[in-house]
Amino acid sequence: MATNIVWHKSSVGKLHRQELLQQKGCVIWFTGLSGSGKSTLAYALCQALYSRGKLTYVLDGDNVRHGLNRDLAFKVEDRAENIRRIREVAKLFADAAIICIASVISPYRKDRDACCALFPERDFIKVFMDVPLQICEARDPKGLYNFARAGKIKGFTGVDDPYEPSLNFEIVLPEKGNNITSPYEMAETVISYLEEKGYLRA
Amino acid sequence: MATNIVWHKSSVGKLHRQELLQQKGCVIWFTGLSGSGKSTLAYALCQALYSRGKLTYVLDGDNVRHGLNRDLAFKVEDRAENIRRIREVAKLFADAAIICIASVISPYRKDRDACCALFPERDFIKVFMDVPLQICEARDPKGLYNFARAGKIKGFTGVDDPYEPSLNFEIVLPEKGNNITSPYEMAETVISYLEEKGYLRA
């Protein structure tokens, strides 16, 4: 066997991996209030893409706060570091050619903009879950609004800390003017976007 | 369209992703002195597995120290945190069903053991690059030994900081008793191990 083969570090790159998977690596970033349905939609999207033979990976609090970010608390600088690390890991996943689905409240415009800036090729798709606070609070799936109203959690988005809206979301859900609100149907809206932009082929 | 479909968070799991990729997610962790050939072999393995249609991703200093770990320096606690984050990200990649190839000096036994402990199903394969210091130092591909001998880098593994050997490496390269030393051939040794253990099928 020849021993003089020169191996180049970059011999297998993102394009090769995309060819293998027949998809383009990107990040779909769900942002919005607690209880707005980010994680539910993230997993619905994961399921719907899997049924099309596409490889996705969901980054959310459950699999990040218990591992990579277990050293972080909820004070301001820790929340910023939490988002920074998630966006850096998401970038690695996108480079691996995976459709990375992140579910993060990410209430501050500057943090979301910093995420965008990491993806010069615009493979960072922000999906805003535009659900009124009243509805999120009525759902309160984790009981967190209850705690926040009782003063047991400080700096809770929507209660005593703001969600800063943006004008540059790629997708806003539920879409205005129709009554599509099931996770399954909203996932299809995201998939239509991905198809249109060419993410579901190499 | 039915709107009463219940979506379970875990509806697409590691097993489904493995089925899609026809491989098992795992971590191959190259450890050894600077200049021992870890990164060269990592990319050779990546190339050889790609030619077999397998999806890998290399985590090394280049793509981690410039992003996720850009806030870390080289003092003792930062080096430990560097390894901790790499192993946590490697775990996410393995969960995504990817064959994750990490290239990290990781000189301390306790750090490597902490990595192992994250993978109760033993999907963590330590490959020790058993190359004598003299050879590594003669290669000195990044000029780091030169700096360390001149006292410009402190705590450099092999010079003024130890590499702690272990008895529990899954693979040691180059293998004793044969003269296989090209990256291409050593990559085939790792692939034989992966095939034998069933990692290259779902």
mmCIF file of C-alpha atoms in Angstrom:
data_model
loop_
_atom_site.group_PDB
_atom_site.id
_atom_site.type_symbol
_atom_site.label_atom_id
_atom_site.label_comp_id
_atom_site.label_asym_id
_atom_site.label_seq_id
_atom_site.Cartn_x
_atom_site.Cartn_y
_atom_site.Cartn_z
ATOM 1 C CA MET A 1 0.000 0.000 0.000
ATOM 2 C CA ALA A 2 1.341 3.416 -0.870
ATOM 3 C CA THR A 3 2.596 5.317 2.127
ATOM 4 C CA ASN A 4 3.251 8.597 0.388
ATOM 5 C CA ILE A 5 -0.367 9.706 0.159
ATOM 6 C CA VAL A 6 -0.693 13.286 1.273
ATOM 7 C CA TRP A 7 -3.715 13.804 3.461
ATOM 8 C CA HIS A 8 -5.220 17.235 3.439
ATOM 9 C CA LYS A 9 -7.021 18.401 6.514
ATOM 10 C CA SER A 10 -9.895 19.720 4.485
ATOM 11 C CA SER A 11 -10.260 16.704 2.205
ATOM 12 C CA VAL A 12 -13.766 15.996 3.518
ATOM 13 C CA GLY A 13 -15.684 19.208 3.965
ATOM 14 C CA LYS A 14 -19.211 20.425 4.431
ATOM 15 C CA LEU A 15 -20.038 19.996 0.739
ATOM 16 C CA HIS A 16 -19.036 16.329 0.822
ATOM 17 C CA ARG A 17 -21.131 15.700 3.895
ATOM 18 C CA GLN A 18 -24.078 17.468 2.267
ATOM 19 C CA GLU A 19 -23.682 15.247 -0.781
ATOM 20 C CA LEU A 20 -23.758 12.181 1.467
ATOM 21 C CA LEU A 21 -26.900 13.319 3.286
ATOM 22 C CA GLN A 22 -28.590 15.011 0.343
ATOM 23 C CA GLN A 23 -29.405 18.061 2.410
ATOM 24 C CA LYS A 24 -27.759 21.341 3.391
ATOM 25 C CA GLY A 25 -26.534 21.996 6.899
ATOM 26 C CA CYS A 26 -28.297 24.905 8.563
ATOM 27 C CA VAL A 27 -29.730 26.117 11.848
ATOM 28 C CA ILE A 28 -33.414 26.638 12.481
ATOM 29 C CA TRP A 29 -33.634 28.791 15.580
ATOM 30 C CA PHE A 30 -36.986 28.854 17.381
ATOM 31 C CA THR A 31 -37.327 31.933 19.558
ATOM 32 C CA GLY A 32 -40.233 33.125 21.698
ATOM 33 C CA LEU A 33 -41.729 33.165 25.153
ATOM 34 C CA SER A 34 -41.767 30.205 27.485
ATOM 35 C CA GLY A 35 -44.902 28.256 26.615
ATOM 36 C CA SER A 36 -45.068 29.544 23.043
ATOM 37 C CA GLY A 37 -44.564 26.067 21.628
ATOM 38 C CA LYS A 38 -40.918 26.233 20.541
ATOM 39 C CA SER A 39 -39.898 22.779 21.722
ATOM 40 C CA THR A 40 -43.128 21.128 20.635
ATOM 41 C CA LEU A 41 -42.656 22.527 17.150
ATOM 42 C CA ALA A 42 -38.943 21.671 17.164
ATOM 43 C CA TYR A 43 -39.696 18.004 17.770
ATOM 44 C CA ALA A 44 -42.614 18.013 15.319
ATOM 45 C CA LEU A 45 -40.268 19.402 12.680
ATOM 46 C CA CYS A 46 -37.646 16.813 13.580
ATOM 47 C CA GLN A 47 -40.259 14.074 13.091
ATOM 48 C CA ALA A 48 -41.574 15.475 9.805
ATOM 49 C CA LEU A 49 -38.062 15.819 8.366
ATOM 50 C CA TYR A 50 -37.117 12.333 9.550
ATOM 51 C CA SER A 51 -40.091 10.936 7.635
ATOM 52 C CA ARG A 52 -38.526 12.568 4.541
ATOM 53 C CA GLY A 53 -35.181 10.893 5.250
ATOM 54 C CA LYS A 54 -33.515 14.050 6.544
ATOM 55 C CA LEU A 55 -31.092 14.121 9.460
ATOM 56 C CA THR A 56 -31.810 16.700 12.135
ATOM 57 C CA TYR A 57 -30.696 17.294 15.684
ATOM 58 C CA VAL A 58 -32.542 19.278 18.322
ATOM 59 C CA LEU A 59 -30.557 21.460 20.702
ATOM 60 C CA ASP A 60 -32.650 22.564 23.632
ATOM 61 C CA GLY A 61 -32.345 23.196 27.328
ATOM 62 C CA ASP A 62 -32.767 19.535 28.161
ATOM 63 C CA ASN A 63 -29.753 18.253 26.296
ATOM 64 C CA VAL A 64 -27.554 21.324 26.761
ATOM 65 C CA ARG A 65 -28.250 22.627 30.277
ATOM 66 C CA HIS A 66 -27.656 19.137 31.673
ATOM 67 C CA GLY A 67 -24.351 18.684 29.895
ATOM 68 C CA LEU A 68 -22.335 21.341 28.108
ATOM 69 C CA ASN A 69 -23.956 24.205 30.016
ATOM 70 C CA ARG A 70 -24.354 22.571 33.400
ATOM 71 C CA ASP A 71 -21.937 25.114 34.872
ATOM 72 C CA LEU A 72 -24.220 28.032 33.976
ATOM 73 C CA ALA A 73 -26.939 29.551 36.153
ATOM 74 C CA PHE A 74 -29.643 31.997 35.090
ATOM 75 C CA LYS A 75 -28.036 35.347 35.832
ATOM 76 C CA VAL A 76 -27.644 37.773 32.939
ATOM 77 C CA GLU A 77 -24.089 36.853 31.917
ATOM 78 C CA ASP A 78 -24.782 33.138 32.241
ATOM 79 C CA ARG A 79 -27.842 33.398 30.011
ATOM 80 C CA ALA A 80 -25.733 35.196 27.399
ATOM 81 C CA GLU A 81 -23.041 32.506 27.656
ATOM 82 C CA ASN A 82 -25.736 29.823 27.397
ATOM 83 C CA ILE A 83 -26.883 31.286 24.085
ATOM 84 C CA ARG A 84 -23.317 31.832 22.867
ATOM 85 C CA ARG A 85 -22.395 28.204 23.414
ATOM 86 C CA ILE A 86 -25.610 26.938 21.823
ATOM 87 C CA ARG A 87 -25.006 29.011 18.708
ATOM 88 C CA GLU A 88 -21.385 27.791 18.481
ATOM 89 C CA VAL A 89 -22.466 24.172 18.806
ATOM 90 C CA ALA A 90 -25.259 24.781 16.293
ATOM 91 C CA LYS A 91 -22.624 26.093 13.911
ATOM 92 C CA LEU A 92 -20.612 22.880 14.289
ATOM 93 C CA PHE A 93 -23.747 20.824 13.597
ATOM 94 C CA ALA A 94 -24.548 22.889 10.494
ATOM 95 C CA ASP A 95 -20.946 22.399 9.351
ATOM 96 C CA ALA A 96 -21.508 18.665 9.844
ATOM 97 C CA ALA A 97 -24.347 19.050 7.255
ATOM 98 C CA ILE A 98 -27.068 18.489 9.812
ATOM 99 C CA ILE A 99 -30.281 20.478 9.977
ATOM 100 C CA CYS A 100 -29.852 21.714 13.533
ATOM 101 C CA ILE A 101 -33.030 22.780 15.308
ATOM 102 C CA ALA A 102 -32.490 25.012 18.331
ATOM 103 C CA SER A 103 -35.181 25.940 20.802
ATOM 104 C CA VAL A 104 -34.115 28.893 22.923
ATOM 105 C CA ILE A 105 -36.176 31.789 24.355
ATOM 106 C CA SER A 106 -33.360 34.172 23.256
ATOM 107 C CA PRO A 107 -35.299 37.320 24.133
ATOM 108 C CA TYR A 108 -32.597 39.893 23.322
ATOM 109 C CA ARG A 109 -32.158 41.202 19.803
ATOM 110 C CA LYS A 110 -28.393 41.523 20.228
ATOM 111 C CA ASP A 111 -28.006 37.836 21.082
ATOM 112 C CA ARG A 112 -30.050 36.784 18.064
ATOM 113 C CA ASP A 113 -28.075 39.156 15.858
ATOM 114 C CA ALA A 114 -24.831 37.691 17.189
ATOM 115 C CA CYS A 115 -26.126 34.272 16.148
ATOM 116 C CA CYS A 116 -26.861 35.523 12.633
ATOM 117 C CA ALA A 117 -23.397 37.013 12.382
ATOM 118 C CA LEU A 118 -21.856 33.548 12.819
ATOM 119 C CA PHE A 119 -23.513 32.402 9.603
ATOM 120 C CA PRO A 120 -22.322 34.603 6.766
ATOM 121 C CA GLU A 121 -23.997 32.318 4.234
ATOM 122 C CA ARG A 122 -27.327 33.003 5.918
ATOM 123 C CA ASP A 123 -27.864 29.382 6.923
ATOM 124 C CA PHE A 124 -29.456 30.622 10.112
ATOM 125 C CA ILE A 125 -33.237 30.685 9.985
ATOM 126 C CA LYS A 126 -34.968 32.466 12.824
ATOM 127 C CA VAL A 127 -38.519 31.332 13.523
ATOM 128 C CA PHE A 128 -40.429 33.551 15.916
ATOM 129 C CA MET A 129 -43.247 31.902 17.854
ATOM 130 C CA ASP A 130 -45.622 34.843 17.937
ATOM 131 C CA VAL A 131 -47.926 33.755 20.732
ATOM 132 C CA PRO A 132 -49.409 36.366 23.115
ATOM 133 C CA LEU A 133 -48.165 36.344 26.673
ATOM 134 C CA GLN A 134 -51.685 35.680 27.971
ATOM 135 C CA ILE A 135 -51.861 32.413 26.038
ATOM 136 C CA CYS A 136 -48.348 31.309 27.039
ATOM 137 C CA GLU A 137 -49.106 32.099 30.647
ATOM 138 C CA ALA A 138 -52.411 30.242 30.559
ATOM 139 C CA ARG A 139 -50.579 27.187 29.197
ATOM 140 C CA ASP A 140 -47.639 27.525 31.631
ATOM 141 C CA PRO A 141 -46.469 23.962 30.855
ATOM 142 C CA LYS A 142 -43.615 24.044 33.365
ATOM 143 C CA GLY A 143 -45.345 26.184 36.005
ATOM 144 C CA LEU A 144 -42.686 28.845 35.517
ATOM 145 C CA TYR A 145 -45.032 31.829 35.064
ATOM 146 C CA ASN A 146 -46.623 30.880 38.343
ATOM 147 C CA PHE A 147 -43.220 31.001 40.045
ATOM 148 C CA ALA A 148 -42.294 34.257 38.320
ATOM 149 C CA ARG A 149 -45.547 35.981 39.320
ATOM 150 C CA ALA A 150 -44.911 34.858 42.879
ATOM 151 C CA GLY A 151 -41.457 36.448 42.708
ATOM 152 C CA LYS A 152 -39.674 33.120 43.045
ATOM 153 C CA ILE A 153 -37.963 33.550 39.657
ATOM 154 C CA LYS A 154 -36.427 36.902 38.790
ATOM 155 C CA GLY A 155 -35.855 38.218 35.271
ATOM 156 C CA PHE A 156 -38.421 35.934 33.670
ATOM 157 C CA THR A 157 -39.110 36.817 30.062
ATOM 158 C CA GLY A 158 -42.592 38.322 29.655
ATOM 159 C CA VAL A 159 -43.035 38.933 33.380
ATOM 160 C CA ASP A 160 -40.194 41.159 34.611
ATOM 161 C CA ASP A 161 -37.852 40.989 31.626
ATOM 162 C CA PRO A 162 -38.653 41.944 28.036
ATOM 163 C CA TYR A 163 -38.866 39.924 24.837
ATOM 164 C CA GLU A 164 -37.403 42.262 22.249
ATOM 165 C CA PRO A 165 -39.127 41.808 18.900
ATOM 166 C CA SER A 166 -37.252 41.996 15.592
ATOM 167 C CA LEU A 167 -38.245 42.779 12.035
ATOM 168 C CA ASN A 168 -35.826 40.266 10.513
ATOM 169 C CA PHE A 169 -37.355 36.900 11.362
ATOM 170 C CA GLU A 170 -37.339 34.556 8.392
ATOM 171 C CA ILE A 171 -40.566 32.908 9.572
ATOM 172 C CA VAL A 172 -43.246 34.012 12.037
ATOM 173 C CA LEU A 173 -45.672 31.402 13.385
ATOM 174 C CA PRO A 174 -48.584 31.009 13.591
ATOM 175 C CA GLU A 175 -48.946 32.746 10.224
ATOM 176 C CA LYS A 176 -51.332 35.667 10.226
ATOM 177 C CA GLY A 177 -54.517 35.234 8.209
ATOM 178 C CA ASN A 178 -54.894 31.503 8.505
ATOM 179 C CA ASN A 179 -55.787 29.332 11.431
ATOM 180 C CA ILE A 180 -52.972 26.825 11.213
ATOM 181 C CA THR A 181 -51.869 26.293 14.782
ATOM 182 C CA SER A 182 -51.114 22.596 15.149
ATOM 183 C CA PRO A 183 -47.433 21.715 15.485
ATOM 184 C CA TYR A 184 -47.761 19.327 12.565
ATOM 185 C CA GLU A 185 -49.085 22.011 10.245
ATOM 186 C CA MET A 186 -46.631 24.641 11.442
ATOM 187 C CA ALA A 187 -43.795 22.181 10.831
ATOM 188 C CA GLU A 188 -45.007 21.894 7.249
ATOM 189 C CA THR A 189 -44.761 25.667 6.888
ATOM 190 C CA VAL A 190 -41.108 25.492 7.940
ATOM 191 C CA ILE A 191 -40.484 22.571 5.590
ATOM 192 C CA SER A 192 -41.978 24.529 2.675
ATOM 193 C CA TYR A 193 -39.499 27.290 3.443
ATOM 194 C CA LEU A 194 -36.594 24.812 3.563
ATOM 195 C CA GLU A 195 -37.672 23.242 0.284
ATOM 196 C CA GLU A 196 -38.017 26.584 -1.422
ATOM 197 C CA LYS A 197 -34.552 27.676 -0.271
ATOM 198 C CA GLY A 198 -32.929 24.416 -1.366
ATOM 199 C CA TYR A 199 -31.989 23.020 2.057
ATOM 200 C CA LEU A 200 -33.546 19.625 1.435
ATOM 201 C CA ARG A 201 -31.198 18.687 -1.390
ATOM 202 C CA ALA A 202 -27.419 18.725 -1.753
ATOM 203 C CA MET B 1 -55.573 17.585 8.462
ATOM 204 C CA ALA B 2 -55.915 16.117 11.922
ATOM 205 C CA THR B 3 -54.910 18.542 14.632
ATOM 206 C CA ASN B 4 -55.079 16.136 17.536
ATOM 207 C CA ILE B 5 -51.841 14.302 16.816
ATOM 208 C CA VAL B 6 -49.809 13.957 19.967
ATOM 209 C CA TRP B 7 -46.151 14.701 19.403
ATOM 210 C CA HIS B 8 -43.741 13.035 21.734
ATOM 211 C CA LYS B 9 -40.456 14.740 22.399
ATOM 212 C CA SER B 10 -38.559 11.525 21.959
ATOM 213 C CA SER B 11 -40.326 10.394 18.786
ATOM 214 C CA VAL B 12 -37.090 10.582 16.808
ATOM 215 C CA GLY B 13 -34.203 9.244 18.837
ATOM 216 C CA LYS B 14 -30.668 8.044 18.358
ATOM 217 C CA LEU B 15 -31.807 4.655 17.067
ATOM 218 C CA HIS B 16 -33.852 6.284 14.304
ATOM 219 C CA ARG B 17 -30.950 8.460 13.270
ATOM 220 C CA GLN B 18 -28.653 5.430 13.247
ATOM 221 C CA GLU B 19 -31.145 3.640 11.012
ATOM 222 C CA LEU B 20 -31.116 6.596 8.627
ATOM 223 C CA LEU B 21 -27.315 6.724 8.468
ATOM 224 C CA GLN B 22 -26.662 2.986 8.730
ATOM 225 C CA GLN B 23 -24.011 3.526 11.369
ATOM 226 C CA LYS B 24 -23.779 3.862 15.142
ATOM 227 C CA GLY B 25 -22.989 7.164 16.815
ATOM 228 C CA CYS B 26 -19.776 7.052 18.823
ATOM 229 C CA VAL B 27 -16.696 9.039 19.740
ATOM 230 C CA ILE B 28 -13.198 8.160 18.624
ATOM 231 C CA TRP B 29 -10.874 10.090 20.899
ATOM 232 C CA PHE B 30 -7.270 10.508 19.703
ATOM 233 C CA THR B 31 -4.933 11.277 22.585
ATOM 234 C CA GLY B 32 -1.173 11.772 22.624
ATOM 235 C CA LEU B 33 1.642 14.284 22.514
ATOM 236 C CA SER B 34 1.691 17.299 20.265
ATOM 237 C CA GLY B 35 3.186 16.120 16.990
ATOM 238 C CA SER B 36 2.181 12.483 17.507
ATOM 239 C CA GLY B 37 -0.085 12.565 14.460
ATOM 240 C CA LYS B 38 -3.519 12.809 16.106
ATOM 241 C CA SER B 39 -5.018 15.341 13.707
ATOM 242 C CA THR B 40 -3.431 13.814 10.630
ATOM 243 C CA LEU B 41 -4.892 10.446 11.528
ATOM 244 C CA ALA B 42 -8.240 12.009 12.470
ATOM 245 C CA TYR B 43 -8.614 13.499 8.995
ATOM 246 C CA ALA B 44 -7.325 10.345 7.307
ATOM 247 C CA LEU B 45 -9.970 8.361 9.182
ATOM 248 C CA CYS B 46 -12.609 10.906 8.233
ATOM 249 C CA GLN B 47 -11.639 10.490 4.576
ATOM 250 C CA ALA B 48 -11.556 6.697 4.711
ATOM 251 C CA LEU B 49 -14.969 6.523 6.388
ATOM 252 C CA TYR B 50 -16.418 9.027 3.924
ATOM 253 C CA SER B 51 -15.331 6.789 1.073
ATOM 254 C CA ARG B 52 -17.448 4.079 2.733
ATOM 255 C CA GLY B 53 -20.467 6.396 2.888
ATOM 256 C CA LYS B 54 -20.169 7.061 6.614
ATOM 257 C CA LEU B 55 -20.803 10.440 8.233
ATOM 258 C CA THR B 56 -18.105 11.681 10.570
ATOM 259 C CA TYR B 57 -17.206 14.992 12.140
ATOM 260 C CA VAL B 58 -13.814 16.022 13.454
ATOM 261 C CA LEU B 59 -13.616 18.081 16.637
ATOM 262 C CA ASP B 60 -10.192 19.564 17.108
ATOM 263 C CA GLY B 61 -8.543 22.698 18.377
ATOM 264 C CA ASP B 62 -9.074 24.489 15.104
ATOM 265 C CA ASN B 63 -12.839 24.342 15.041
ATOM 266 C CA VAL B 64 -13.377 24.470 18.802
ATOM 267 C CA ARG B 65 -10.760 26.878 20.190
ATOM 268 C CA HIS B 66 -11.822 29.469 17.606
ATOM 269 C CA GLY B 67 -15.504 29.210 18.426
ATOM 270 C CA LEU B 68 -17.058 27.449 21.386
ATOM 271 C CA ASN B 69 -13.886 27.614 23.484
ATOM 272 C CA ARG B 70 -12.587 31.001 22.389
ATOM 273 C CA ASP B 71 -13.039 32.289 25.949
ATOM 274 C CA LEU B 72 -10.566 29.744 27.321
ATOM 275 C CA ALA B 73 -6.816 30.221 27.771
ATOM 276 C CA PHE B 74 -4.222 27.536 28.530
ATOM 277 C CA LYS B 75 -4.058 27.623 32.311
ATOM 278 C CA VAL B 76 -4.857 24.418 34.153
ATOM 279 C CA GLU B 77 -8.552 25.045 34.807
ATOM 280 C CA ASP B 78 -9.120 26.316 31.282
ATOM 281 C CA ARG B 79 -7.530 23.229 29.780
ATOM 282 C CA ALA B 80 -9.816 21.070 31.904
ATOM 283 C CA GLU B 81 -12.834 23.114 30.807
ATOM 284 C CA ASN B 82 -11.676 22.842 27.178
ATOM 285 C CA ILE B 83 -11.727 19.056 27.437
ATOM 286 C CA ARG B 84 -15.006 19.039 29.356
ATOM 287 C CA ARG B 85 -16.781 21.027 26.653
ATOM 288 C CA ILE B 86 -15.288 18.953 23.852
ATOM 289 C CA ARG B 87 -16.480 15.735 25.464
ATOM 290 C CA GLU B 88 -19.970 17.184 26.003
ATOM 291 C CA VAL B 89 -20.189 18.297 22.374
ATOM 292 C CA ALA B 90 -18.817 14.930 21.259
ATOM 293 C CA LYS B 91 -21.613 13.311 23.246
ATOM 294 C CA LEU B 92 -24.201 15.393 21.392
ATOM 295 C CA PHE B 93 -22.656 14.379 18.061
ATOM 296 C CA ALA B 94 -22.685 10.704 19.031
ATOM 297 C CA ASP B 95 -26.335 11.104 20.071
ATOM 298 C CA ALA B 96 -26.938 12.573 16.612
ATOM 299 C CA ALA B 97 -25.644 9.190 15.275
ATOM 300 C CA ILE B 98 -22.441 10.689 13.943
ATOM 301 C CA ILE B 99 -19.028 9.070 14.257
ATOM 302 C CA CYS B 100 -17.352 11.937 16.081
ATOM 303 C CA ILE B 101 -13.570 12.049 15.841
ATOM 304 C CA ALA B 102 -11.872 14.158 18.525
ATOM 305 C CA SER B 103 -8.219 15.097 18.486
ATOM 306 C CA VAL B 104 -7.114 16.348 21.895
ATOM 307 C CA ILE B 105 -3.767 15.949 23.704
ATOM 308 C CA SER B 106 -5.755 15.157 26.910
ATOM 309 C CA PRO B 107 -2.671 14.203 28.923
ATOM 310 C CA TYR B 108 -4.360 13.571 32.285
ATOM 311 C CA ARG B 109 -5.862 10.220 33.080
ATOM 312 C CA LYS B 110 -8.649 11.752 35.147
ATOM 313 C CA ASP B 111 -9.868 13.859 32.217
ATOM 314 C CA ARG B 112 -9.927 10.863 29.894
ATOM 315 C CA ASP B 113 -11.715 8.803 32.537
ATOM 316 C CA ALA B 114 -14.295 11.584 32.938
ATOM 317 C CA CYS B 115 -14.892 11.351 29.191
ATOM 318 C CA CYS B 116 -15.444 7.603 29.411
ATOM 319 C CA ALA B 117 -17.890 8.078 32.252
ATOM 320 C CA LEU B 118 -20.150 10.133 29.973
ATOM 321 C CA PHE B 119 -20.654 7.123 27.718
ATOM 322 C CA PRO B 120 -22.139 4.317 29.768
ATOM 323 C CA GLU B 121 -22.695 2.270 26.603
ATOM 324 C CA ARG B 122 -18.959 2.388 25.956
ATOM 325 C CA ASP B 123 -19.330 4.275 22.694
ATOM 326 C CA PHE B 124 -16.133 6.117 23.558
ATOM 327 C CA ILE B 125 -13.074 4.690 21.876
ATOM 328 C CA LYS B 126 -9.738 5.987 23.088
ATOM 329 C CA VAL B 127 -6.901 5.768 20.579
ATOM 330 C CA PHE B 128 -3.461 6.477 22.030
ATOM 331 C CA MET B 129 -0.844 7.770 19.596
ATOM 332 C CA ASP B 130 2.151 6.033 21.116
ATOM 333 C CA VAL B 131 4.940 8.076 19.544
ATOM 334 C CA PRO B 132 8.131 8.803 21.525
ATOM 335 C CA LEU B 133 8.714 12.360 22.626
ATOM 336 C CA GLN B 134 11.947 12.519 20.625
ATOM 337 C CA ILE B 135 10.097 11.843 17.385
ATOM 338 C CA CYS B 136 7.287 14.287 18.181
ATOM 339 C CA GLU B 137 9.805 16.938 19.097
ATOM 340 C CA ALA B 138 11.819 16.338 15.934
ATOM 341 C CA ARG B 139 8.648 16.792 13.879
ATOM 342 C CA ASP B 140 7.449 19.811 15.882
ATOM 343 C CA PRO B 141 4.916 20.716 13.174
ATOM 344 C CA LYS B 142 3.708 23.858 14.920
ATOM 345 C CA GLY B 143 7.069 24.886 16.416
ATOM 346 C CA LEU B 144 5.593 24.487 19.889
ATOM 347 C CA TYR B 145 8.346 22.312 21.370
ATOM 348 C CA ASN B 146 10.803 24.958 20.309
ATOM 349 C CA PHE B 147 8.815 27.580 22.218
ATOM 350 C CA ALA B 148 8.418 25.297 25.235
ATOM 351 C CA ARG B 149 12.166 24.504 25.434
ATOM 352 C CA ALA B 150 12.837 28.221 25.261
ATOM 353 C CA GLY B 151 10.497 28.725 28.209
ATOM 354 C CA LYS B 152 8.014 30.729 26.153
ATOM 355 C CA ILE B 153 5.228 28.193 26.776
ATOM 356 C CA LYS B 154 4.738 26.850 30.291
ATOM 357 C CA GLY B 155 3.137 23.524 31.179
ATOM 358 C CA PHE B 156 3.729 21.996 27.756
ATOM 359 C CA THR B 157 2.974 18.280 27.664
ATOM 360 C CA GLY B 158 6.147 16.251 27.338
ATOM 361 C CA VAL B 159 8.435 19.156 28.258
ATOM 362 C CA ASP B 160 7.421 20.463 31.676
ATOM 363 C CA ASP B 161 4.084 18.703 32.130
ATOM 364 C CA PRO B 162 3.454 14.953 32.058
ATOM 365 C CA TYR B 163 1.500 12.748 29.699
ATOM 366 C CA GLU B 164 -0.087 10.194 32.013
ATOM 367 C CA PRO B 165 -0.342 6.802 30.328
ATOM 368 C CA SER B 166 -3.290 4.471 30.827
ATOM 369 C CA LEU B 167 -3.832 0.752 30.516
ATOM 370 C CA ASN B 168 -7.369 1.087 29.177
ATOM 371 C CA PHE B 169 -6.898 2.419 25.663
ATOM 372 C CA GLU B 170 -9.061 0.607 23.146
ATOM 373 C CA ILE B 171 -6.442 1.077 20.427
ATOM 374 C CA VAL B 172 -2.738 1.946 20.550
ATOM 375 C CA LEU B 173 -1.046 3.157 17.366
ATOM 376 C CA PRO B 174 1.308 2.468 15.721
ATOM 377 C CA GLU B 175 0.689 -1.187 16.574
ATOM 378 C CA LYS B 176 3.660 -2.978 18.067
ATOM 379 C CA GLY B 177 5.177 -5.682 15.940
ATOM 380 C CA ASN B 178 4.363 -4.341 12.526
ATOM 381 C CA ASN B 179 5.651 -1.357 10.656
ATOM 382 C CA ILE B 180 2.366 0.251 9.710
ATOM 383 C CA THR B 181 2.912 3.931 10.287
ATOM 384 C CA SER B 182 1.175 5.748 7.420
ATOM 385 C CA PRO B 183 -1.990 7.595 8.385
ATOM 386 C CA TYR B 184 -3.889 5.711 5.697
ATOM 387 C CA GLU B 185 -2.922 2.329 7.086
ATOM 388 C CA MET B 186 -3.469 3.349 10.702
ATOM 389 C CA ALA B 187 -6.946 4.612 9.734
ATOM 390 C CA GLU B 188 -7.680 1.134 8.378
ATOM 391 C CA THR B 189 -6.719 -0.345 11.752
ATOM 392 C CA VAL B 190 -9.319 1.894 13.423
ATOM 393 C CA ILE B 191 -11.901 1.002 10.773
ATOM 394 C CA SER B 192 -11.323 -2.706 11.384
ATOM 395 C CA TYR B 193 -12.048 -2.093 15.056
ATOM 396 C CA LEU B 194 -15.245 -0.172 14.212
ATOM 397 C CA GLU B 195 -16.397 -2.909 11.840
ATOM 398 C CA GLU B 196 -15.718 -5.630 14.347
ATOM 399 C CA LYS B 197 -17.661 -3.785 17.063
ATOM 400 C CA GLY B 198 -20.608 -3.105 14.766
ATOM 401 C CA TYR B 199 -20.336 0.677 14.502
ATOM 402 C CA LEU B 200 -20.507 0.710 10.711
ATOM 403 C CA ARG B 201 -24.040 -0.634 10.517
ATOM 404 C CA ALA B 202 -27.302 0.335 12.208
#
